[in-house]
Coordinates of C-alpha atoms in Angstrom, one line a residue:
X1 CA -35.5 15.7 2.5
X2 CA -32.2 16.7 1.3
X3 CA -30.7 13.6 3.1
X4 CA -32.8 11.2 1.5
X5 CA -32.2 12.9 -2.0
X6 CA -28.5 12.6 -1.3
X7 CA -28.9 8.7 -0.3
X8 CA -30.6 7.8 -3.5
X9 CA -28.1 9.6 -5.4
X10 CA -25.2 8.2 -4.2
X11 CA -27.2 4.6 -4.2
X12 CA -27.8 5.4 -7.8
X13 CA -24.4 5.5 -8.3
X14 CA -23.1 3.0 -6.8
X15 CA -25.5 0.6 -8.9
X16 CA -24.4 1.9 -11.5
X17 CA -21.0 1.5 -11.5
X18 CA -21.6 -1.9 -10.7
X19 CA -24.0 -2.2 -13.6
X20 CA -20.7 -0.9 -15.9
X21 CA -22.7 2.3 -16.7
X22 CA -20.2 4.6 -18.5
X23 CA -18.8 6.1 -15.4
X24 CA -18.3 9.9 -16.9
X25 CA -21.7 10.2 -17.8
X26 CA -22.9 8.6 -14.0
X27 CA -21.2 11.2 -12.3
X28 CA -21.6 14.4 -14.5
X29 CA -25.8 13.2 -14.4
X30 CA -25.3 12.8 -10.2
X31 CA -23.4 15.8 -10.1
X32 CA -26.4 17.9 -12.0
X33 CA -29.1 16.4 -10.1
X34 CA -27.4 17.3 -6.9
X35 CA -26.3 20.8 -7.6
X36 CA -29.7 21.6 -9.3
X37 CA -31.7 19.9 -6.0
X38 CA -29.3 21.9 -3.5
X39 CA -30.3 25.5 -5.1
X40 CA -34.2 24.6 -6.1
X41 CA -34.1 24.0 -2.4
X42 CA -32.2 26.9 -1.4
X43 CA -29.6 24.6 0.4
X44 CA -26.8 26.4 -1.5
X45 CA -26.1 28.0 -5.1
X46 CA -24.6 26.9 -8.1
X47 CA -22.3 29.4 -8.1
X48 CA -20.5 31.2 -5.5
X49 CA -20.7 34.4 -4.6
X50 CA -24.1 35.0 -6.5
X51 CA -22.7 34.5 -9.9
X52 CA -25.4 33.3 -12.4
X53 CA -25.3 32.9 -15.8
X54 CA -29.0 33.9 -15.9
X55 CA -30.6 30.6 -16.1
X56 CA -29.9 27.0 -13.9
X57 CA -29.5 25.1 -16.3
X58 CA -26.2 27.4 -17.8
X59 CA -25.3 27.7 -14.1
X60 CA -24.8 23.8 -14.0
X61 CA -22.6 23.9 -17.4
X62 CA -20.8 27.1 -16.1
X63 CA -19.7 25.1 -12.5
X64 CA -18.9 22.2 -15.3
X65 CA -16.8 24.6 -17.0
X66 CA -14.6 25.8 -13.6
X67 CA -14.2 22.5 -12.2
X68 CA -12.8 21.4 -15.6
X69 CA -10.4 24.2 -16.5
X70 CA -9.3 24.1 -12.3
X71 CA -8.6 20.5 -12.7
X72 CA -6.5 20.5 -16.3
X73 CA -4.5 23.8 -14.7
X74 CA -3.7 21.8 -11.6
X75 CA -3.0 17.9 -13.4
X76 CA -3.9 17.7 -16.7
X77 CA 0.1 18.7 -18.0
X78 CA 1.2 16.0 -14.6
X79 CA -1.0 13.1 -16.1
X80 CA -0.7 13.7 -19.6
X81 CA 3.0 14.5 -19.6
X82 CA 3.8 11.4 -17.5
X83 CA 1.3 8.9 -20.0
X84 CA 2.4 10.1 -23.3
X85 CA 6.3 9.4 -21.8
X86 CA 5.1 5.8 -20.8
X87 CA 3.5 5.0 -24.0
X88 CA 6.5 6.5 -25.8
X89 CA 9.0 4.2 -24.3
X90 CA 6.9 1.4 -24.6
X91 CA 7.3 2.2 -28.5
X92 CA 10.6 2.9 -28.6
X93 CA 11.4 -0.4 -26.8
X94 CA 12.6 0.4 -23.7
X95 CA 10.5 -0.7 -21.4
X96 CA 10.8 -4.1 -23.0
X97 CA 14.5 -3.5 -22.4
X98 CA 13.8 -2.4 -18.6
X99 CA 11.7 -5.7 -18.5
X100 CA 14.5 -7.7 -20.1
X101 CA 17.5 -6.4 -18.3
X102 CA 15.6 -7.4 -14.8
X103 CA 14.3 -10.5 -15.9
X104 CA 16.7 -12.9 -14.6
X105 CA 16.9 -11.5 -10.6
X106 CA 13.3 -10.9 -10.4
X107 CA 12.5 -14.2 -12.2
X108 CA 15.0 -16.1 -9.8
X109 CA 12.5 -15.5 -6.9
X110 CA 10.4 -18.5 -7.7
X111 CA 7.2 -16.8 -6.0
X112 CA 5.7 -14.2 -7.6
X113 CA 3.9 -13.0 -4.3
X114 CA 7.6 -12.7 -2.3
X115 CA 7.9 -10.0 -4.6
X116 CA 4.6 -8.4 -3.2
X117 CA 6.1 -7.6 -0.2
X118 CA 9.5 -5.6 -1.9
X119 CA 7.1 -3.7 -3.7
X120 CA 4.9 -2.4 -0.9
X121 CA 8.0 -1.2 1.2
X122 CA 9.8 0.4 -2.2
X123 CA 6.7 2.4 -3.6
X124 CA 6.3 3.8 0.4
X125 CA 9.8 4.9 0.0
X126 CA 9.5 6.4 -3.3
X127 CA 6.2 8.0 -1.6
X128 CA 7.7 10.4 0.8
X129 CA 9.9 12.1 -2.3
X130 CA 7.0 11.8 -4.6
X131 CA 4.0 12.7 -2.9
X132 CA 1.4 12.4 -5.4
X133 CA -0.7 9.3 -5.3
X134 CA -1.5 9.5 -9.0
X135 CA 1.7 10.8 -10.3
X136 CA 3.5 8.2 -8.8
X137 CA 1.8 5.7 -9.5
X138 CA 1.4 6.3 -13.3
X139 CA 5.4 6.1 -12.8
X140 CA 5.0 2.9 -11.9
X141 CA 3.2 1.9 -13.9
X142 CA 5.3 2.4 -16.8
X143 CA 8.2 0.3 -14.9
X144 CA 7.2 -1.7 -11.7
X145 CA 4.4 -2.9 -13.5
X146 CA 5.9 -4.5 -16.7
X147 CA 8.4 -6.2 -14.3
X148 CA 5.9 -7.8 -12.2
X149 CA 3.7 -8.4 -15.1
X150 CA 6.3 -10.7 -16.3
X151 CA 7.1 -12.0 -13.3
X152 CA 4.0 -14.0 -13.4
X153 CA 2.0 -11.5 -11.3
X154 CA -1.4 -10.5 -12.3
X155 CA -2.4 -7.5 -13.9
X156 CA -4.9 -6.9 -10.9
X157 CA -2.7 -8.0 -8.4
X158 CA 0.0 -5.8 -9.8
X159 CA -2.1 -2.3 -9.6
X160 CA -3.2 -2.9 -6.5
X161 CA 0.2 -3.7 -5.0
X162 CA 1.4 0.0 -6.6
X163 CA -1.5 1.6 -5.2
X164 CA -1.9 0.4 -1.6
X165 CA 1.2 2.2 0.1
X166 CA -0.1 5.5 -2.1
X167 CA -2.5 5.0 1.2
X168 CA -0.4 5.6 3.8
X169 CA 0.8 9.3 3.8
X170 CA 3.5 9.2 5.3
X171 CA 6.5 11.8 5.3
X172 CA 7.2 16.2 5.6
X173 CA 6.0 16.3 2.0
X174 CA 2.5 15.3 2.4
X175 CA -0.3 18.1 1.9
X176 CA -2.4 16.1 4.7
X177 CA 0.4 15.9 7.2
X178 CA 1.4 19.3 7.1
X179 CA -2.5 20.1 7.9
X180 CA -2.0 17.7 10.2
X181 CA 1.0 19.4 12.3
X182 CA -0.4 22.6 11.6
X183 CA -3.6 21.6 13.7
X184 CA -2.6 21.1 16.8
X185 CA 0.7 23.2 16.6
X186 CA 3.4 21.3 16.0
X187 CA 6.5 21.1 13.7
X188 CA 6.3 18.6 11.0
X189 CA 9.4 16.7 11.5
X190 CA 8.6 16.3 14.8
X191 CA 5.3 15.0 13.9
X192 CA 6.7 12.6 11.2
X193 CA 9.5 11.3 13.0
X194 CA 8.0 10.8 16.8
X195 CA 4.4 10.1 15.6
X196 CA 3.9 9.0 12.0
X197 CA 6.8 6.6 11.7
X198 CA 5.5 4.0 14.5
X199 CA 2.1 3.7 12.4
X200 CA 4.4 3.4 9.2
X201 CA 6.7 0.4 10.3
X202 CA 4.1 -1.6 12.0
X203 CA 1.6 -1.3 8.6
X204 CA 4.9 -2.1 6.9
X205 CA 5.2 -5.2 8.8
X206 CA 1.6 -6.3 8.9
X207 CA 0.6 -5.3 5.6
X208 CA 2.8 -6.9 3.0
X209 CA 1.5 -10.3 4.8
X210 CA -2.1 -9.4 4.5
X211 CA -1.8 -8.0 1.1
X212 CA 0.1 -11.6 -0.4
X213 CA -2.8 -13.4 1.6
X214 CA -5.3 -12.1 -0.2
X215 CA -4.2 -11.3 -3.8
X216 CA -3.3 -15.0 -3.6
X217 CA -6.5 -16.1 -2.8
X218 CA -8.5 -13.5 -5.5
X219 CA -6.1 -15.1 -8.5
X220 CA -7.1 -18.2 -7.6
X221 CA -10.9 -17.6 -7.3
X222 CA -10.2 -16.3 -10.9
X223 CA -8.0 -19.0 -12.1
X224 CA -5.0 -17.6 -12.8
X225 CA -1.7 -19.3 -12.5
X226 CA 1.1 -17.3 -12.0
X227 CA 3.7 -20.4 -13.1
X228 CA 1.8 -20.2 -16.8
X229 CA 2.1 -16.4 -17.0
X230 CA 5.7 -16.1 -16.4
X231 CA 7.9 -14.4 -19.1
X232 CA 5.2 -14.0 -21.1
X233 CA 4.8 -10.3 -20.8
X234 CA 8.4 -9.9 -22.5
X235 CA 7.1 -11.9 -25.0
X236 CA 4.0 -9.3 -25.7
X237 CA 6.2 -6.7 -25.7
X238 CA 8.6 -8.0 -28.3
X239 CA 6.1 -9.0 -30.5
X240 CA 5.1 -5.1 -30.5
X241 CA 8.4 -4.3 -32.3
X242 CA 10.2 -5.8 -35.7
X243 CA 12.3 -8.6 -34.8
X244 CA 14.9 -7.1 -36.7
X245 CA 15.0 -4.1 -34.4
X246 CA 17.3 -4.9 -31.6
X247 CA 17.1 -2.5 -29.1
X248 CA 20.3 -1.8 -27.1
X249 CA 20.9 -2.8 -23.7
X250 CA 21.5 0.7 -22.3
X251 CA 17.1 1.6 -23.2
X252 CA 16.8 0.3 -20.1
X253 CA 17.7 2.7 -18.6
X254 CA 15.2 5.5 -20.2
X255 CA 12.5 4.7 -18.1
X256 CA 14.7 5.2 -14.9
X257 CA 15.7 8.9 -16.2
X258 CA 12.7 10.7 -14.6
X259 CA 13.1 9.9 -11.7
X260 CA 17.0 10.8 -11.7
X261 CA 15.9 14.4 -12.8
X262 CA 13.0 13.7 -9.8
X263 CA 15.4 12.8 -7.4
X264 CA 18.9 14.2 -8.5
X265 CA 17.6 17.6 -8.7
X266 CA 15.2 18.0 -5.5
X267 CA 15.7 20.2 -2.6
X268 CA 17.7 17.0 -0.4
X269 CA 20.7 17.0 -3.4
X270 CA 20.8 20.5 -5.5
X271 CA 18.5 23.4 -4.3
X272 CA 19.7 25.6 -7.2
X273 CA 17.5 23.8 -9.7
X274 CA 14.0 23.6 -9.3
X275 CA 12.7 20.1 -10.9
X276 CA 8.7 19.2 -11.3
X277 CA 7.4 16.4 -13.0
X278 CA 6.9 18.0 -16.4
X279 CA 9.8 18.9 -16.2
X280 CA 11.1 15.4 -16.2
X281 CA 9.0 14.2 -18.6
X282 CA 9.6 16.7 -21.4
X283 CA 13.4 16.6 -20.6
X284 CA 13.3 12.4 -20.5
X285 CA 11.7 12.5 -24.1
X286 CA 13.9 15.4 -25.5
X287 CA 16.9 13.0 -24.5
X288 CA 15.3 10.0 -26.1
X289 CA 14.4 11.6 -29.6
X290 CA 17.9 12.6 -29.8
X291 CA 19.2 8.9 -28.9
X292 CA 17.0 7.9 -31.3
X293 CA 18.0 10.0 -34.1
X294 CA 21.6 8.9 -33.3
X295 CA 21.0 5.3 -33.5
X296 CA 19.0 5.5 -36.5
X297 CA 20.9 8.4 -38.1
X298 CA 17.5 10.0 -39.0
X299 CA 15.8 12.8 -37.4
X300 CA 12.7 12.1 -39.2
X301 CA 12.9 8.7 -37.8
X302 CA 13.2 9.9 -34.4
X303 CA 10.1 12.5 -34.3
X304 CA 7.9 10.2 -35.8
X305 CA 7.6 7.7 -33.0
X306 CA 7.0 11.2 -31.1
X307 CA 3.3 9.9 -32.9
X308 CA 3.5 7.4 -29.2
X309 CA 4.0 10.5 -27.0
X310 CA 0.9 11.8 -28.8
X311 CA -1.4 8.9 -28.4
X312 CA -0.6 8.1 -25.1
X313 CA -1.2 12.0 -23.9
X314 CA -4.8 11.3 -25.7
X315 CA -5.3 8.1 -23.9
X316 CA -4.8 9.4 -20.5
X317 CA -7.1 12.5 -22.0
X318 CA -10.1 10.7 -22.8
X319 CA -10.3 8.4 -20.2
X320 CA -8.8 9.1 -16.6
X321 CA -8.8 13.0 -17.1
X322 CA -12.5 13.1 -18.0
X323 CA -13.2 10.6 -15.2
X324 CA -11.4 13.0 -12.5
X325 CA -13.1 16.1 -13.9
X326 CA -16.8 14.2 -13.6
X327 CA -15.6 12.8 -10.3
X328 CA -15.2 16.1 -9.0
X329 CA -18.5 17.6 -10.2
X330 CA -20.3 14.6 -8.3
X331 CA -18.4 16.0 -5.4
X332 CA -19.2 19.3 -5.7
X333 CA -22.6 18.0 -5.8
X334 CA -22.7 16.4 -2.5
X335 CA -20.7 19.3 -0.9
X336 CA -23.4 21.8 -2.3
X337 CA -26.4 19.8 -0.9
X338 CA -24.6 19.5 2.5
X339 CA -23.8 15.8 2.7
X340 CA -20.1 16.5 3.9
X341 CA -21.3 19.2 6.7
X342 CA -23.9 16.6 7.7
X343 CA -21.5 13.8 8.2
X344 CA -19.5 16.2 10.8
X345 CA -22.5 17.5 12.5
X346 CA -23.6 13.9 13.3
X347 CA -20.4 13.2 14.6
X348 CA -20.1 15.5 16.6
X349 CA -23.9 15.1 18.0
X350 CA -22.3 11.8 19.2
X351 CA -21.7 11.2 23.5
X352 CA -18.7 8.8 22.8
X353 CA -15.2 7.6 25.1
X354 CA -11.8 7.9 23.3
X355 CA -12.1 4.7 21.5
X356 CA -15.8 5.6 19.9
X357 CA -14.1 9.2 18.9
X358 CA -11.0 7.2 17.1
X359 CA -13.8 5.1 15.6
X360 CA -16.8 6.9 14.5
X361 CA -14.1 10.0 13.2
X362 CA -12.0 8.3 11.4
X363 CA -15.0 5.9 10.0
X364 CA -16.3 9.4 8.6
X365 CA -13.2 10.4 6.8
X366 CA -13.1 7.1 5.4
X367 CA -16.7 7.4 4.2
X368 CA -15.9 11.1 3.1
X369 CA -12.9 9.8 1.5
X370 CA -14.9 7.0 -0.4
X371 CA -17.6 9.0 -1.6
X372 CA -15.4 12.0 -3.1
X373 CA -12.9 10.4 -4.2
X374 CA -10.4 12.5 -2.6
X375 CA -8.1 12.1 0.3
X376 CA -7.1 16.3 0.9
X377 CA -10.9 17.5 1.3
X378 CA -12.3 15.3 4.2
X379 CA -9.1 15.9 5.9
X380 CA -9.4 20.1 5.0
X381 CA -13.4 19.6 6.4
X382 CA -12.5 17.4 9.8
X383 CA -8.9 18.9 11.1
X384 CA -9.8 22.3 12.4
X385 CA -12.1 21.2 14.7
X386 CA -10.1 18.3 15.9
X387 CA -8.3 20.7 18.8
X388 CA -12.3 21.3 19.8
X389 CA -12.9 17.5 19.8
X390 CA -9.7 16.8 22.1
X391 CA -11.2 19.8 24.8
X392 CA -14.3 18.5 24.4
X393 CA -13.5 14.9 25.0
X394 CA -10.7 15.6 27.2
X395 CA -7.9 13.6 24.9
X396 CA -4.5 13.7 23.6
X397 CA -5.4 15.6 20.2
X398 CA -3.0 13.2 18.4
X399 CA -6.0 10.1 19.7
X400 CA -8.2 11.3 16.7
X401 CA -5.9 13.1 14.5
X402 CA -3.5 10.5 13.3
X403 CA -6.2 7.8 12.9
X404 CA -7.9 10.5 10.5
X405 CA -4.8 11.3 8.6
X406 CA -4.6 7.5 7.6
X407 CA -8.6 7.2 6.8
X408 CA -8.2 9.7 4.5
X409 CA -5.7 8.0 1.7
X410 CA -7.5 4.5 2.9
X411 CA -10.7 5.8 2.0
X412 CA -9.4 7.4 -1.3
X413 CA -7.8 4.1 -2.2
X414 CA -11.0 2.3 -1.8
X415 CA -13.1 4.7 -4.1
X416 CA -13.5 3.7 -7.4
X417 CA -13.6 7.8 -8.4
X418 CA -10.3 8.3 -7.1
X419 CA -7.7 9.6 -9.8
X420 CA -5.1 7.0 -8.4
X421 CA -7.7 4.2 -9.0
X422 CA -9.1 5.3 -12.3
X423 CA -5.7 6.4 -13.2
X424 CA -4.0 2.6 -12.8
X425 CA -6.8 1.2 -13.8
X426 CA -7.1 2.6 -17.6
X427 CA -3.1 2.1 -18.0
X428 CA -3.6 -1.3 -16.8
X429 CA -7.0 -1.9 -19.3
X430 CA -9.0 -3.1 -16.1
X431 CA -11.8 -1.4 -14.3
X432 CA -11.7 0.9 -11.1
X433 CA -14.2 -1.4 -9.5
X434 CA -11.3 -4.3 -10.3
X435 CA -8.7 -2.4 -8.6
X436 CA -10.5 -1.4 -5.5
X437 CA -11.9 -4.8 -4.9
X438 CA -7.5 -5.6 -4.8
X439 CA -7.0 -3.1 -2.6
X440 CA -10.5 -3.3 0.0
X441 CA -8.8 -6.1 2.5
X442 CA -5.6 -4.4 2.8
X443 CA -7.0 -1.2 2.9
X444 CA -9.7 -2.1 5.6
X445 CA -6.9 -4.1 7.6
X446 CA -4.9 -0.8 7.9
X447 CA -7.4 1.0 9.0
X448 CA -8.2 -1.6 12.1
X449 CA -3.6 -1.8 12.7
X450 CA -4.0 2.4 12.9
X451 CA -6.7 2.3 15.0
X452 CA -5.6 0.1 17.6
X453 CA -2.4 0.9 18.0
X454 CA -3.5 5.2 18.0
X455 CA -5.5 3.4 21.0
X456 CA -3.0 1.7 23.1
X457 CA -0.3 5.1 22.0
X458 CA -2.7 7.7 23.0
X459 CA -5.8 6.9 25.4

């Protein structure tokens, strides 16, 4: 009964996000209809521990309540931090410097799609130091992206090319490989290095090629010409600011300074400071207001534009924060009513040779990953029984482990409740269901280059 419920939930859902419901209100309604079902049906309580507020309905709001104040304690100063300083700069000019003072090497490559390609192998790079998807990628945002934007790339094109390596988690940093290395005992250098890396290259290779295949093929089932749309983003950006406002050469570098605090002050280069994101953002501003007040030799000057910082903190507020916290509570939903339990026991229930196990698990996390919209909690629900499966199966543990690292970020960067996706998406003024429909072929193609070669490595 329960599994039915849970199928016309989740089919619910999906039409409606398709349907352009408002997406907060979809998955706050899903997540009360599945949490109220799951303890009217004493498949599991509200609340934990046999907390009760005294009534279900104040249960629901009360689970509401803990989901939203765990999620702003654990993001919400990340995200809204790293949006106000985006919109900030945008204001102040420097982004249209940033834009300006790459212009002419990026604009010399006379395909915008070659570029595709750079951009894939430098936002994996920057992904082993900066191992949040969203985090990262809301960086970007605020610099990659106005450079390809004028570089005659697509605004869809663009996000999706940020977010695909985000996918791939990859590096000693990662919360999913540590679990990983952890599961079947051993250390996680060793595990990067003589295990992850092969994957890594080889999607690094394939990839980029797969990726300007098909974002080339989706611009031009939509129209757009990349040769009509170059330079034109500079153009928007100056006409955001008074012509008589020259901004100096050097704001181009502003939007570089987080991540010199990011990078100049991590563990690899000075262990004595501790640097988080934050951080880096309130210490980027605080250096900018004070540029600012030189240059314009007024301090009221300078803290007014902090009026940016402000709307761009209430931006990323109102519309991706919400979105994660409602996300979530669908989630907890499907968690409560057993969905994510059920999709383990049926895999397990399953008589299936090395290949079928690298298949039908990994296929799981990637469904898991879809549904919840999040790439740590599959992987937390499948990896300790992973040693069990190898025993069981009689194969190398590493035959469905790796495959299931990878499944999990694919599958996250294939939901359209994903914080990276809704994330990009509202910064970008496009819709999750835009971005993922970007990122599905080149997600779905590195699932089918991990597979195989985990395969031929480890059978």
């Amino acid at each position: 009964m329960e599994y039915l419920f849970t199928l016309a939930i989740v089919g619910l859902v999906a039409y409606s996000m398709l349907k352009k419901f408002n997406p907060q209100a979809t998955l706050i309604t899903a997540g009360l209809l599945l949490l109220a079902f799951a303890q009217i049906m004493d498949i599991s309580p509200v609340l934990a521990d046999g907390k009760t507020q005294g009534a279900l309905f104040f249960d629901l709001w009360q689970r509401f309540t803990e989901i939203t104040n765990s999620r702003l304690g654990k993001v919400g100063l990340t995200l809204v931090s790293i949006a106000g300083v985006s919109t900030y700069l945008n204001h102040i000019g420097a982004s249209q410097a940033l834009v300006k003072s790459t212009s002419r090497p990026v604009m010399a490559v006379k395909s915008p799609y070659v570029l595709l390609a750079l951009v894939l192998v430098f936002v994996s790079i920057m992904y082993v130091f900066i191992t949040g998807a969203t985090s990262l990628s809301l960086l970007l945002m605020g610099t990659l992206y106005p450079v390809l934007r004028n570089a005659g790339v697509s605004a869809k094109t663009a996000v999706a090319t940020i977010v695909i390596p985000t996918a791939w988690e990859y590096g000693p940093g990662q919360i999913n490989a540590v679990i990983g290395a952890n599961a079947i005992n051993v250390e996680i250098m060793d595990f990067v290095v003589n295990h992850q890396t092969v994957f890594q290259l080889l999607l690094l290779v394939s990839i980029p090629l797969v990726n300007i295949a098909w974002q080339r093929y989706c611009d031009k089932r939509e129209g757009y010409d990349p040769a009509q749309d170059r330079g034109k983003y500079l153009q928007t950006l100056e006409k955001q600011h008074d012509d008589n406002d020259q901004v100096p050469g050097f704001y181009a570098l502003l939007p570089v300074l987080p991540f010199v605090f990011l990078f100049g002050f991590s563990s690899m280069v000075m262990e004595s400071i501790t640097m988080t994101i934050p951080i880096a953002m309130m210490s980027t501003i605080t250096i900018c207001i004070v540029i600012e007040a030189i240059r314009f030799r007024s301090i009221q000057r300078a803290f007014n534009n902090f009026e940016a910082w402000l709307k761009g903190t209430g931006m990323i507020f109102a519309s991706v924060l919400t979105l994660m916290i409602a996300a979530e509570f669908f989630s907890a939903g499907l968690n409560n009513i057993g969905a994510i339990t059920a999709l383990i026991d049926t895999a397990k229930s399953f008589d299936l040779g090395p290949s079928g196990i690298v298949v039908v698990f990994s296929g799981f996390i990637l469904l898991t990953a879809f549904i919840t919209g999040s790439g740590n909690a599959p992987v937390m629900a499948f990896i300790p029984i992973v040693p069990q499966i190898a025993t069981d199966f009689g194969v190398n543990p590493l035959l469905p482990l790796v495959p299931i690292l990878f499944a999990a970020g694919i599958g996250r960067t294939m939901s359209p409740v994903a914080g990276v996706i809704i994330t990009v998406s509202g910064m970008a003024n496009i819709t999750p269901i835009d971005v993922i429909k970007r990122t599905s072929v080149p997600m779905i193609s590195s699932m089918l280059v991990v597979l195989v070669l985990a395969v031929f490595k480890y059978s």
